[in-house]
């Protein structure tokens, strides 16, 4: 990755890597992609940290059985990118079946030669 700028291709690659890691709960890859100071807001309004996210994958409290994503928009400003992604998913959260479309808003920031998520929010679409 060019250390002087972020490209759309960089963000698409990072989003795809993140999605693949989420599908199989690959905590090592998620650890690389999520910034230590990550702040995310869940549909319930709960604030989620990197540690909380990784722990949910380690404990397998979120199981994705089937999913696909579509990148709706990417905006780049300097060393920061905003992505809007729609995920169609089926799975279980803490044993409760979950199915539908979800919209994610992520803030990616470049740190040396890698992109990391520093902020995120997601909601279920009607």
Tab-separated table of N, CA, C and O in Angstrom:
chain	number	residue	atom	x	y	z
A	1	UNK	N	0.857	-1.187	0.000
A	1	UNK	CA	0.000	0.000	0.000
A	1	UNK	C	0.894	1.239	0.000
A	1	UNK	O	1.853	1.319	0.738
A	2	UNK	N	0.556	2.183	-0.828
A	2	UNK	CA	1.267	3.458	-0.868
A	2	UNK	C	1.039	4.177	0.453
A	2	UNK	O	-0.093	4.414	0.862
A	3	UNK	N	2.127	4.538	1.134
A	3	UNK	CA	2.017	5.166	2.451
A	3	UNK	C	1.538	6.610	2.392
A	3	UNK	O	1.249	7.206	3.420
A	4	UNK	N	1.451	7.185	1.194
A	4	UNK	CA	1.077	8.594	1.102
A	4	UNK	C	-0.407	8.827	0.866
A	4	UNK	O	-0.871	9.937	1.018
A	5	UNK	N	-1.159	7.784	0.475
A	5	UNK	CA	-2.584	7.987	0.240
A	5	UNK	C	-3.340	6.675	0.356
A	5	UNK	O	-2.769	5.602	0.323
A	6	UNK	N	-4.644	6.808	0.500
A	6	UNK	CA	-5.539	5.662	0.500
A	6	UNK	C	-6.291	5.696	-0.830
A	6	UNK	O	-6.735	6.751	-1.266
A	7	UNK	N	-6.435	4.549	-1.443
A	7	UNK	CA	-7.213	4.462	-2.673
A	7	UNK	C	-8.498	3.679	-2.410
A	7	UNK	O	-8.620	2.963	-1.407
A	8	UNK	N	-9.425	3.805	-3.317
A	8	UNK	CA	-10.659	3.018	-3.238
A	8	UNK	C	-10.322	1.528	-3.191
A	8	UNK	O	-10.934	0.765	-2.436
A	9	UNK	N	-9.339	1.111	-3.973
A	9	UNK	CA	-8.941	-0.297	-4.012
A	9	UNK	C	-8.427	-0.755	-2.645
A	9	UNK	O	-8.694	-1.884	-2.231
A	10	UNK	N	-7.688	0.106	-1.933
A	10	UNK	CA	-7.208	-0.225	-0.590
A	10	UNK	C	-8.384	-0.506	0.346
A	10	UNK	O	-8.368	-1.455	1.131
A	11	UNK	N	-9.403	0.341	0.274
A	11	UNK	CA	-10.562	0.211	1.161
A	11	UNK	C	-11.364	-1.041	0.803
A	11	UNK	O	-11.769	-1.798	1.688
A	12	UNK	N	-11.576	-1.284	-0.481
A	12	UNK	CA	-12.295	-2.485	-0.916
A	12	UNK	C	-11.559	-3.733	-0.429
A	12	UNK	O	-12.180	-4.668	0.102
A	13	UNK	N	-10.250	-3.743	-0.583
A	13	UNK	CA	-9.441	-4.887	-0.126
A	13	UNK	C	-9.582	-5.077	1.390
A	13	UNK	O	-9.770	-6.200	1.870
A	14	UNK	N	-9.517	-3.998	2.142
A	14	UNK	CA	-9.640	-4.079	3.603
A	14	UNK	C	-11.044	-4.539	4.005
A	14	UNK	O	-11.195	-5.371	4.915
A	15	UNK	N	-12.077	-4.022	3.341
A	15	UNK	CA	-13.452	-4.437	3.631
A	15	UNK	C	-13.630	-5.933	3.359
A	15	UNK	O	-14.251	-6.645	4.150
A	16	UNK	N	-13.111	-6.408	2.240
A	16	UNK	CA	-13.226	-7.828	1.897
A	16	UNK	C	-12.482	-8.711	2.906
A	16	UNK	O	-12.966	-9.778	3.284
A	17	UNK	N	-11.329	-8.251	3.336
A	17	UNK	CA	-10.543	-8.992	4.331
A	17	UNK	C	-11.300	-9.039	5.663
A	17	UNK	O	-11.358	-10.079	6.318
A	18	UNK	N	-11.897	-7.922	6.043
A	18	UNK	CA	-12.670	-7.854	7.282
A	18	UNK	C	-13.873	-8.796	7.205
A	18	UNK	O	-14.142	-9.564	8.141
A	19	UNK	N	-14.608	-8.762	6.102
A	19	UNK	CA	-15.784	-9.615	5.928
A	19	UNK	C	-15.394	-11.095	6.011
A	19	UNK	O	-16.038	-11.876	6.713
A	20	UNK	N	-14.333	-11.471	5.327
A	20	UNK	CA	-13.870	-12.868	5.357
A	20	UNK	C	-13.504	-13.298	6.773
A	20	UNK	O	-13.814	-14.415	7.189
A	21	UNK	N	-12.847	-12.409	7.514
A	21	UNK	CA	-12.452	-12.723	8.895
A	21	UNK	C	-13.682	-12.843	9.800
A	21	UNK	O	-13.730	-13.712	10.681
A	22	UNK	N	-14.686	-11.988	9.591
A	22	UNK	CA	-15.912	-12.048	10.389
A	22	UNK	C	-16.645	-13.371	10.151
A	22	UNK	O	-17.172	-13.967	11.091
A	23	UNK	N	-16.682	-13.818	8.906
A	23	UNK	CA	-17.413	-15.041	8.562
A	23	UNK	C	-16.920	-16.251	9.334
A	23	UNK	O	-17.720	-17.102	9.727
A	24	UNK	N	-15.610	-16.340	9.531
A	24	UNK	CA	-15.026	-17.516	10.189
A	24	UNK	C	-14.498	-17.197	11.584
A	24	UNK	O	-13.808	-18.013	12.191
A	25	UNK	N	-14.814	-16.002	12.079
A	25	UNK	CA	-14.334	-15.550	13.397
A	25	UNK	C	-12.819	-15.685	13.526
A	25	UNK	O	-12.296	-16.192	14.519
A	26	UNK	N	-12.105	-15.208	12.504
A	26	UNK	CA	-10.640	-15.225	12.530
A	26	UNK	C	-10.156	-14.054	13.384
A	26	UNK	O	-9.989	-12.935	12.908
A	27	UNK	N	-9.947	-14.329	14.657
A	27	UNK	CA	-9.606	-13.295	15.630
A	27	UNK	C	-8.256	-12.651	15.316
A	27	UNK	O	-8.076	-11.448	15.538
A	28	UNK	N	-7.315	-13.409	14.773
A	28	UNK	CA	-6.000	-12.846	14.450
A	28	UNK	C	-6.110	-11.759	13.381
A	28	UNK	O	-5.518	-10.687	13.519
A	29	UNK	N	-6.873	-12.026	12.327
A	29	UNK	CA	-7.049	-11.031	11.264
A	29	UNK	C	-7.866	-9.849	11.786
A	29	UNK	O	-7.543	-8.686	11.519
A	30	UNK	N	-8.924	-10.129	12.539
A	30	UNK	CA	-9.736	-9.044	13.109
A	30	UNK	C	-8.879	-8.161	14.009
A	30	UNK	O	-9.006	-6.937	13.985
A	31	UNK	N	-7.991	-8.761	14.773
A	31	UNK	CA	-7.095	-8.010	15.655
A	31	UNK	C	-6.214	-7.053	14.846
A	31	UNK	O	-5.943	-5.931	15.275
A	32	UNK	N	-5.801	-7.480	13.660
A	32	UNK	CA	-4.962	-6.632	12.794
A	32	UNK	C	-5.762	-5.482	12.181
A	32	UNK	O	-5.233	-4.392	11.987
A	33	UNK	N	-7.033	-5.725	11.870
A	33	UNK	CA	-7.842	-4.744	11.151
A	33	UNK	C	-8.565	-3.742	12.049
A	33	UNK	O	-8.948	-2.672	11.587
A	34	UNK	N	-8.761	-4.092	13.306
A	34	UNK	CA	-9.459	-3.204	14.237
A	34	UNK	C	-8.444	-2.454	15.080
A	34	UNK	O	-7.555	-3.065	15.685
A	35	UNK	N	-8.565	-1.148	15.138
A	35	UNK	CA	-7.651	-0.328	15.944
A	35	UNK	C	-7.912	-0.583	17.424
A	35	UNK	O	-9.045	-0.854	17.825
A	36	UNK	N	-6.865	-0.511	18.228
A	36	UNK	CA	-7.000	-0.753	19.668
A	36	UNK	C	-8.020	0.169	20.323
A	36	UNK	O	-8.661	-0.209	21.305
A	37	UNK	N	-8.182	1.378	19.797
A	37	UNK	CA	-9.115	2.350	20.365
A	37	UNK	C	-10.447	2.404	19.614
A	37	UNK	O	-11.169	3.401	19.683
A	38	UNK	N	-10.783	1.322	18.902
A	38	UNK	CA	-12.039	1.250	18.152
A	38	UNK	C	-13.229	1.608	19.035
A	38	UNK	O	-13.327	1.171	20.181
A	39	UNK	N	-14.137	2.396	18.464
A	39	UNK	CA	-15.432	2.673	19.086
A	39	UNK	C	-16.489	2.361	18.027
A	39	UNK	O	-16.479	2.932	16.940
A	40	UNK	N	-17.385	1.431	18.376
A	40	UNK	CA	-18.473	1.075	17.471
A	40	UNK	C	-19.788	1.184	18.223
A	40	UNK	O	-19.825	1.015	19.447
A	41	UNK	N	-20.858	1.466	17.487
A	41	UNK	CA	-22.178	1.572	18.086
A	41	UNK	C	-23.066	0.497	17.460
A	41	UNK	O	-23.235	0.461	16.241
A	42	UNK	N	-23.602	-0.374	18.310
A	42	UNK	CA	-24.487	-1.452	17.871
A	42	UNK	C	-25.908	-0.913	17.672
A	42	UNK	O	-26.230	0.180	18.140
A	43	UNK	N	-26.777	-1.678	17.003
A	43	UNK	CA	-28.152	-1.232	16.775
A	43	UNK	C	-28.912	-0.901	18.066
A	43	UNK	O	-29.826	-0.092	18.052
A	44	UNK	N	-28.515	-1.503	19.169
A	44	UNK	CA	-29.174	-1.245	20.454
A	44	UNK	C	-28.693	0.051	21.092
A	44	UNK	O	-29.224	0.481	22.107
A	45	UNK	N	-27.656	0.656	20.505
A	45	UNK	CA	-27.059	1.851	21.088
A	45	UNK	C	-25.855	1.534	21.964
A	45	UNK	O	-25.163	2.433	22.425
A	46	UNK	N	-25.603	0.248	22.189
A	46	UNK	CA	-24.468	-0.173	23.001
A	46	UNK	C	-23.165	0.222	22.327
A	46	UNK	O	-23.002	0.087	21.113
A	47	UNK	N	-22.234	0.730	23.121
A	47	UNK	CA	-20.899	1.051	22.620
A	47	UNK	C	-20.044	-0.207	22.710
A	47	UNK	O	-19.979	-0.847	23.770
A	48	UNK	N	-19.417	-0.555	21.596
A	48	UNK	CA	-18.627	-1.780	21.502
A	48	UNK	C	-17.164	-1.407	21.269
A	48	UNK	O	-16.852	-0.592	20.404
A	49	UNK	N	-16.287	-2.034	22.032
A	49	UNK	CA	-14.848	-1.819	21.892
A	49	UNK	C	-14.231	-2.967	21.089
A	49	UNK	O	-14.883	-3.994	20.840
A	50	UNK	N	-12.984	-2.803	20.734
A	50	UNK	CA	-12.266	-3.867	20.032
A	50	UNK	C	-12.257	-5.127	20.882
A	50	UNK	O	-12.521	-6.227	20.380
A	51	UNK	N	-11.954	-4.988	22.154
A	51	UNK	CA	-11.895	-6.150	23.047
A	51	UNK	C	-13.233	-6.890	23.079
A	51	UNK	O	-13.276	-8.124	23.007
A	52	UNK	N	-14.315	-6.147	23.167
A	52	UNK	CA	-15.648	-6.759	23.186
A	52	UNK	C	-15.925	-7.499	21.876
A	52	UNK	O	-16.460	-8.610	21.887
A	53	UNK	N	-15.560	-6.892	20.764
A	53	UNK	CA	-15.779	-7.515	19.456
A	53	UNK	C	-14.973	-8.814	19.348
A	53	UNK	O	-15.512	-9.856	18.982
A	54	UNK	N	-13.697	-8.740	19.674
A	54	UNK	CA	-12.856	-9.938	19.594
A	54	UNK	C	-13.357	-11.028	20.529
A	54	UNK	O	-13.379	-12.210	20.164
A	55	UNK	N	-13.766	-10.650	21.740
A	55	UNK	CA	-14.263	-11.641	22.699
A	55	UNK	C	-15.524	-12.337	22.201
A	55	UNK	O	-15.714	-13.530	22.437
A	56	UNK	N	-16.394	-11.594	21.493
A	56	UNK	CA	-17.613	-12.225	20.968
A	56	UNK	C	-17.263	-13.254	19.899
A	56	UNK	O	-17.928	-14.289	19.789
A	57	UNK	N	-16.212	-12.991	19.126
A	57	UNK	CA	-15.781	-13.973	18.121
A	57	UNK	C	-15.095	-15.166	18.789
A	57	UNK	O	-15.307	-16.304	18.380
A	58	UNK	N	-14.291	-14.905	19.798
A	58	UNK	CA	-13.630	-16.009	20.524
A	58	UNK	C	-14.658	-16.925	21.177
A	58	UNK	O	-14.515	-18.144	21.164
A	59	UNK	N	-15.701	-16.340	21.768
A	59	UNK	CA	-16.728	-17.109	22.480
A	59	UNK	C	-17.776	-17.691	21.536
A	59	UNK	O	-18.655	-18.437	21.970
A	60	UNK	N	-17.704	-17.323	20.254
A	60	UNK	CA	-18.663	-17.790	19.242
A	60	UNK	C	-20.102	-17.409	19.593
A	60	UNK	O	-21.037	-18.146	19.321
A	61	UNK	N	-20.279	-16.212	20.203
A	61	UNK	CA	-21.640	-15.753	20.510
A	61	UNK	C	-22.323	-15.183	19.274
A	61	UNK	O	-23.537	-15.042	19.257
A	62	UNK	N	-21.547	-14.849	18.256
A	62	UNK	CA	-22.094	-14.392	16.976
A	62	UNK	C	-21.664	-15.401	15.928
A	62	UNK	O	-20.471	-15.549	15.665
A	63	UNK	N	-22.631	-16.104	15.364
A	63	UNK	CA	-22.343	-17.114	14.351
A	63	UNK	C	-23.019	-16.688	13.057
A	63	UNK	O	-24.245	-16.520	13.012
A	64	UNK	N	-22.237	-16.497	12.005
A	64	UNK	CA	-22.771	-16.132	10.694
A	64	UNK	C	-22.842	-17.408	9.863
A	64	UNK	O	-21.823	-18.039	9.588
A	65	UNK	N	-24.058	-17.793	9.503
A	65	UNK	CA	-24.262	-19.021	8.732
A	65	UNK	C	-24.169	-18.764	7.237
A	65	UNK	O	-23.712	-19.609	6.486
A	66	UNK	N	-24.643	-17.604	6.822
A	66	UNK	CA	-24.650	-17.261	5.403
A	66	UNK	C	-24.662	-15.741	5.297
A	66	UNK	O	-25.395	-15.079	6.033
A	67	UNK	N	-23.846	-15.196	4.411
A	67	UNK	CA	-23.807	-13.732	4.296
A	67	UNK	C	-23.197	-13.309	2.973
A	67	UNK	O	-22.425	-14.035	2.360
A	68	UNK	N	-23.558	-12.094	2.578
A	68	UNK	CA	-22.942	-11.452	1.419
A	68	UNK	C	-22.900	-9.957	1.702
A	68	UNK	O	-23.684	-9.448	2.507
A	69	UNK	N	-21.958	-9.270	1.061
A	69	UNK	CA	-21.852	-7.826	1.262
A	69	UNK	C	-21.813	-7.097	-0.070
A	69	UNK	O	-21.446	-7.663	-1.096
A	70	UNK	N	-22.206	-5.830	0.022
A	70	UNK	CA	-22.108	-4.933	-1.122
A	70	UNK	C	-21.604	-3.592	-0.598
A	70	UNK	O	-22.158	-3.045	0.356
A	71	UNK	N	-20.537	-3.097	-1.198
A	71	UNK	CA	-20.011	-1.796	-0.800
A	71	UNK	C	-20.828	-0.734	-1.519
A	71	UNK	O	-20.849	-0.673	-2.745
A	72	UNK	N	-21.527	0.082	-0.733
A	72	UNK	CA	-22.412	1.095	-1.292
A	72	UNK	C	-21.694	2.394	-1.625
A	72	UNK	O	-22.040	3.061	-2.588
A	73	UNK	N	-20.711	2.755	-0.775
A	73	UNK	CA	-20.047	4.034	-0.977
A	73	UNK	C	-18.729	4.059	-0.223
A	73	UNK	O	-18.608	3.443	0.841
A	74	UNK	N	-17.767	4.770	-0.763
A	74	UNK	CA	-16.472	4.998	-0.117
A	74	UNK	C	-16.107	6.456	-0.347
A	74	UNK	O	-16.133	6.930	-1.490
A	75	UNK	N	-15.800	7.162	0.715
A	75	UNK	CA	-15.320	8.550	0.637
A	75	UNK	C	-13.946	8.597	1.284
A	75	UNK	O	-13.759	8.092	2.398
A	76	UNK	N	-12.997	9.221	0.620
A	76	UNK	CA	-11.617	9.282	1.114
A	76	UNK	C	-11.215	10.731	1.341
A	76	UNK	O	-11.415	11.582	0.476
A	77	UNK	N	-10.650	10.979	2.526
A	77	UNK	CA	-10.111	12.286	2.868
A	77	UNK	C	-8.761	12.069	3.535
A	77	UNK	O	-8.694	11.576	4.666
A	78	UNK	N	-7.695	12.390	2.819
A	78	UNK	CA	-6.359	12.223	3.383
A	78	UNK	C	-6.068	10.791	3.767
A	78	UNK	O	-6.157	9.889	2.939
A	79	UNK	N	-5.748	10.569	5.060
A	79	UNK	CA	-5.399	9.226	5.529
A	79	UNK	C	-6.590	8.506	6.156
A	79	UNK	O	-6.435	7.532	6.881
A	80	UNK	N	-7.809	8.983	5.835
A	80	UNK	CA	-9.022	8.418	6.421
A	80	UNK	C	-10.038	8.124	5.317
A	80	UNK	O	-10.162	8.892	4.363
A	81	UNK	N	-10.744	7.016	5.468
A	81	UNK	CA	-11.781	6.654	4.508
A	81	UNK	C	-13.049	6.273	5.256
A	81	UNK	O	-12.990	5.681	6.335
A	82	UNK	N	-14.177	6.634	4.680
A	82	UNK	CA	-15.477	6.258	5.212
A	82	UNK	C	-16.088	5.259	4.244
A	82	UNK	O	-16.114	5.502	3.037
A	83	UNK	N	-16.575	4.138	4.776
A	83	UNK	CA	-17.216	3.153	3.908
A	83	UNK	C	-18.620	2.864	4.423
A	83	UNK	O	-18.870	2.853	5.622
A	84	UNK	N	-19.517	2.666	3.467
A	84	UNK	CA	-20.882	2.261	3.780
A	84	UNK	C	-21.091	0.928	3.062
A	84	UNK	O	-20.917	0.835	1.842
A	85	UNK	N	-21.438	-0.094	3.856
A	85	UNK	CA	-21.551	-1.450	3.342
A	85	UNK	C	-22.892	-2.036	3.768
A	85	UNK	O	-23.317	-1.856	4.914
A	86	UNK	N	-23.550	-2.738	2.852
A	86	UNK	CA	-24.771	-3.461	3.188
A	86	UNK	C	-24.450	-4.949	3.227
A	86	UNK	O	-23.870	-5.492	2.283
A	87	UNK	N	-24.810	-5.583	4.349
A	87	UNK	CA	-24.607	-7.020	4.503
A	87	UNK	C	-25.965	-7.691	4.628
A	87	UNK	O	-26.815	-7.256	5.402
A	88	UNK	N	-26.152	-8.737	3.836
A	88	UNK	CA	-27.311	-9.601	3.991
A	88	UNK	C	-26.797	-10.832	4.714
A	88	UNK	O	-25.840	-11.469	4.249
A	89	UNK	N	-27.392	-11.136	5.881
A	89	UNK	CA	-26.826	-12.202	6.705
A	89	UNK	C	-27.896	-13.027	7.390
A	89	UNK	O	-29.008	-12.561	7.637
A	90	UNK	N	-27.488	-14.240	7.703
A	90	UNK	CA	-28.306	-15.148	8.483
A	90	UNK	C	-27.379	-15.799	9.494
A	90	UNK	O	-26.271	-16.207	9.150
A	91	UNK	N	-27.837	-15.866	10.745
A	91	UNK	CA	-27.005	-16.483	11.758
A	91	UNK	C	-27.672	-16.470	13.110
A	91	UNK	O	-28.907	-16.430	13.218
A	92	UNK	N	-26.834	-16.483	14.161
A	92	UNK	CA	-27.334	-16.470	15.532
A	92	UNK	C	-26.477	-15.531	16.360
A	92	UNK	O	-25.256	-15.495	16.219
A	93	UNK	N	-27.142	-14.780	17.229
A	93	UNK	CA	-26.432	-13.938	18.179
A	93	UNK	C	-26.869	-14.381	19.561
A	93	UNK	O	-28.050	-14.285	19.904
A	94	UNK	N	-25.916	-14.905	20.317
A	94	UNK	CA	-26.172	-15.421	21.658
A	94	UNK	C	-27.322	-16.435	21.639
A	94	UNK	O	-28.198	-16.428	22.491
A	95	UNK	N	-27.338	-17.299	20.597
A	95	UNK	CA	-28.333	-18.361	20.496
A	95	UNK	C	-29.647	-17.956	19.853
A	95	UNK	O	-30.470	-18.798	19.532
A	96	UNK	N	-29.841	-16.655	19.638
A	96	UNK	CA	-31.082	-16.170	19.045
A	96	UNK	C	-30.905	-16.031	17.534
A	96	UNK	O	-29.969	-15.371	17.079
A	97	UNK	N	-31.804	-16.650	16.742
A	97	UNK	CA	-31.702	-16.521	15.281
A	97	UNK	C	-31.777	-15.056	14.851
A	97	UNK	O	-32.517	-14.264	15.423
A	98	UNK	N	-30.984	-14.726	13.841
A	98	UNK	CA	-30.905	-13.362	13.338
A	98	UNK	C	-30.800	-13.437	11.820
A	98	UNK	O	-29.999	-14.199	11.295
A	99	UNK	N	-31.640	-12.680	11.138
A	99	UNK	CA	-31.613	-12.702	9.679
A	99	UNK	C	-32.067	-11.356	9.149
A	99	UNK	O	-32.976	-10.740	9.700
A	100	UNK	N	-31.406	-10.890	8.085
A	100	UNK	CA	-31.845	-9.650	7.466
A	100	UNK	C	-30.726	-8.914	6.776
A	100	UNK	O	-29.655	-9.453	6.530
A	101	UNK	N	-31.020	-7.641	6.479
A	101	UNK	CA	-30.037	-6.744	5.859
A	101	UNK	C	-29.563	-5.763	6.912
A	101	UNK	O	-30.365	-5.244	7.699
A	102	UNK	N	-28.262	-5.505	6.890
A	102	UNK	CA	-27.648	-4.612	7.859
A	102	UNK	C	-26.791	-3.598	7.117
A	102	UNK	O	-26.124	-3.937	6.143
A	103	UNK	N	-26.804	-2.358	7.564
A	103	UNK	CA	-25.970	-1.319	6.968
A	103	UNK	C	-24.883	-0.947	7.960
A	103	UNK	O	-25.143	-0.674	9.128
A	104	UNK	N	-23.661	-0.981	7.461
A	104	UNK	CA	-22.481	-0.654	8.268
A	104	UNK	C	-21.871	0.654	7.775
A	104	UNK	O	-21.784	0.887	6.566
A	105	UNK	N	-21.453	1.465	8.708
A	105	UNK	CA	-20.707	2.695	8.426
A	105	UNK	C	-19.387	2.540	9.168
A	105	UNK	O	-19.374	2.365	10.382
A	106	UNK	N	-18.271	2.515	8.423
A	106	UNK	CA	-16.974	2.321	9.061
A	106	UNK	C	-16.028	3.474	8.720
A	106	UNK	O	-16.056	4.003	7.612
A	107	UNK	N	-15.195	3.799	9.675
A	107	UNK	CA	-14.147	4.791	9.488
A	107	UNK	C	-12.820	4.046	9.500
A	107	UNK	O	-12.449	3.423	10.507
A	108	UNK	N	-12.142	4.080	8.376
A	108	UNK	CA	-10.830	3.453	8.222
A	108	UNK	C	-9.768	4.551	8.267
A	108	UNK	O	-9.952	5.603	7.671
A	109	UNK	N	-8.666	4.261	8.931
A	109	UNK	CA	-7.560	5.214	8.987
A	109	UNK	C	-6.269	4.477	8.669
A	109	UNK	O	-6.083	3.332	9.072
A	110	UNK	N	-5.398	5.168	7.941
A	110	UNK	CA	-4.110	4.558	7.591
A	110	UNK	C	-3.134	4.727	8.750
A	110	UNK	O	-2.980	5.811	9.306
A	111	UNK	N	-2.506	3.632	9.116
A	111	UNK	CA	-1.423	3.617	10.104
A	111	UNK	C	-0.248	2.949	9.424
A	111	UNK	O	-0.291	1.749	9.157
A	112	UNK	N	0.782	3.735	9.101
A	112	UNK	CA	1.927	3.246	8.330
A	112	UNK	C	1.429	2.623	7.033
A	112	UNK	O	0.874	3.304	6.209
A	113	UNK	N	1.556	1.297	6.877
A	113	UNK	CA	1.180	0.686	5.603
A	113	UNK	C	-0.091	-0.170	5.699
A	113	UNK	O	-0.325	-1.035	4.877
A	114	UNK	N	-0.920	0.099	6.696
A	114	UNK	CA	-2.129	-0.704	6.848
A	114	UNK	C	-3.329	0.179	7.195
A	114	UNK	O	-3.165	1.272	7.739
A	115	UNK	N	-4.514	-0.312	6.862
A	115	UNK	CA	-5.757	0.369	7.227
A	115	UNK	C	-6.356	-0.338	8.441
A	115	UNK	O	-6.331	-1.562	8.525
A	116	UNK	N	-6.894	0.457	9.349
A	116	UNK	CA	-7.553	-0.083	10.533
A	116	UNK	C	-8.877	0.644	10.736
A	116	UNK	O	-8.979	1.838	10.468
A	117	UNK	N	-9.862	-0.093	11.249
A	117	UNK	CA	-11.150	0.511	11.582
A	117	UNK	C	-10.997	1.223	12.917
A	117	UNK	O	-10.605	0.618	13.912
A	118	UNK	N	-11.322	2.529	12.939
A	118	UNK	CA	-11.253	3.289	14.186
A	118	UNK	C	-12.647	3.617	14.721
A	118	UNK	O	-12.800	3.941	15.899
A	119	UNK	N	-13.655	3.521	13.859
A	119	UNK	CA	-15.019	3.809	14.275
A	119	UNK	C	-15.998	3.081	13.384
A	119	UNK	O	-15.714	2.834	12.211
A	120	UNK	N	-17.142	2.701	13.962
A	120	UNK	CA	-18.142	1.986	13.174
A	120	UNK	C	-19.511	2.113	13.821
A	120	UNK	O	-19.628	2.391	15.017
A	121	UNK	N	-20.511	1.890	12.999
A	121	UNK	CA	-21.890	1.856	13.469
A	121	UNK	C	-22.638	0.943	12.519
A	121	UNK	O	-22.292	0.847	11.345
A	122	UNK	N	-23.640	0.242	13.042
A	122	UNK	CA	-24.432	-0.588	12.145
A	122	UNK	C	-25.855	-0.694	12.647
A	122	UNK	O	-26.134	-0.487	13.822
A	123	UNK	N	-26.748	-0.950	11.692
A	123	UNK	CA	-28.174	-1.042	12.005
A	123	UNK	C	-28.816	-2.065	11.102
A	123	UNK	O	-28.304	-2.359	10.013
A	124	UNK	N	-29.922	-2.614	11.558
A	124	UNK	CA	-30.681	-3.516	10.725
A	124	UNK	C	-31.642	-2.684	9.873
A	124	UNK	O	-32.281	-1.751	10.365
A	125	UNK	N	-31.705	-3.021	8.596
A	125	UNK	CA	-32.595	-2.320	7.674
A	125	UNK	C	-33.975	-2.967	7.689
A	125	UNK	O	-34.089	-4.179	7.884
A	126	UNK	N	-35.015	-2.175	7.471
A	126	UNK	CA	-36.375	-2.745	7.450
A	126	UNK	C	-36.566	-3.673	6.264
A	126	UNK	O	-35.903	-3.595	5.286
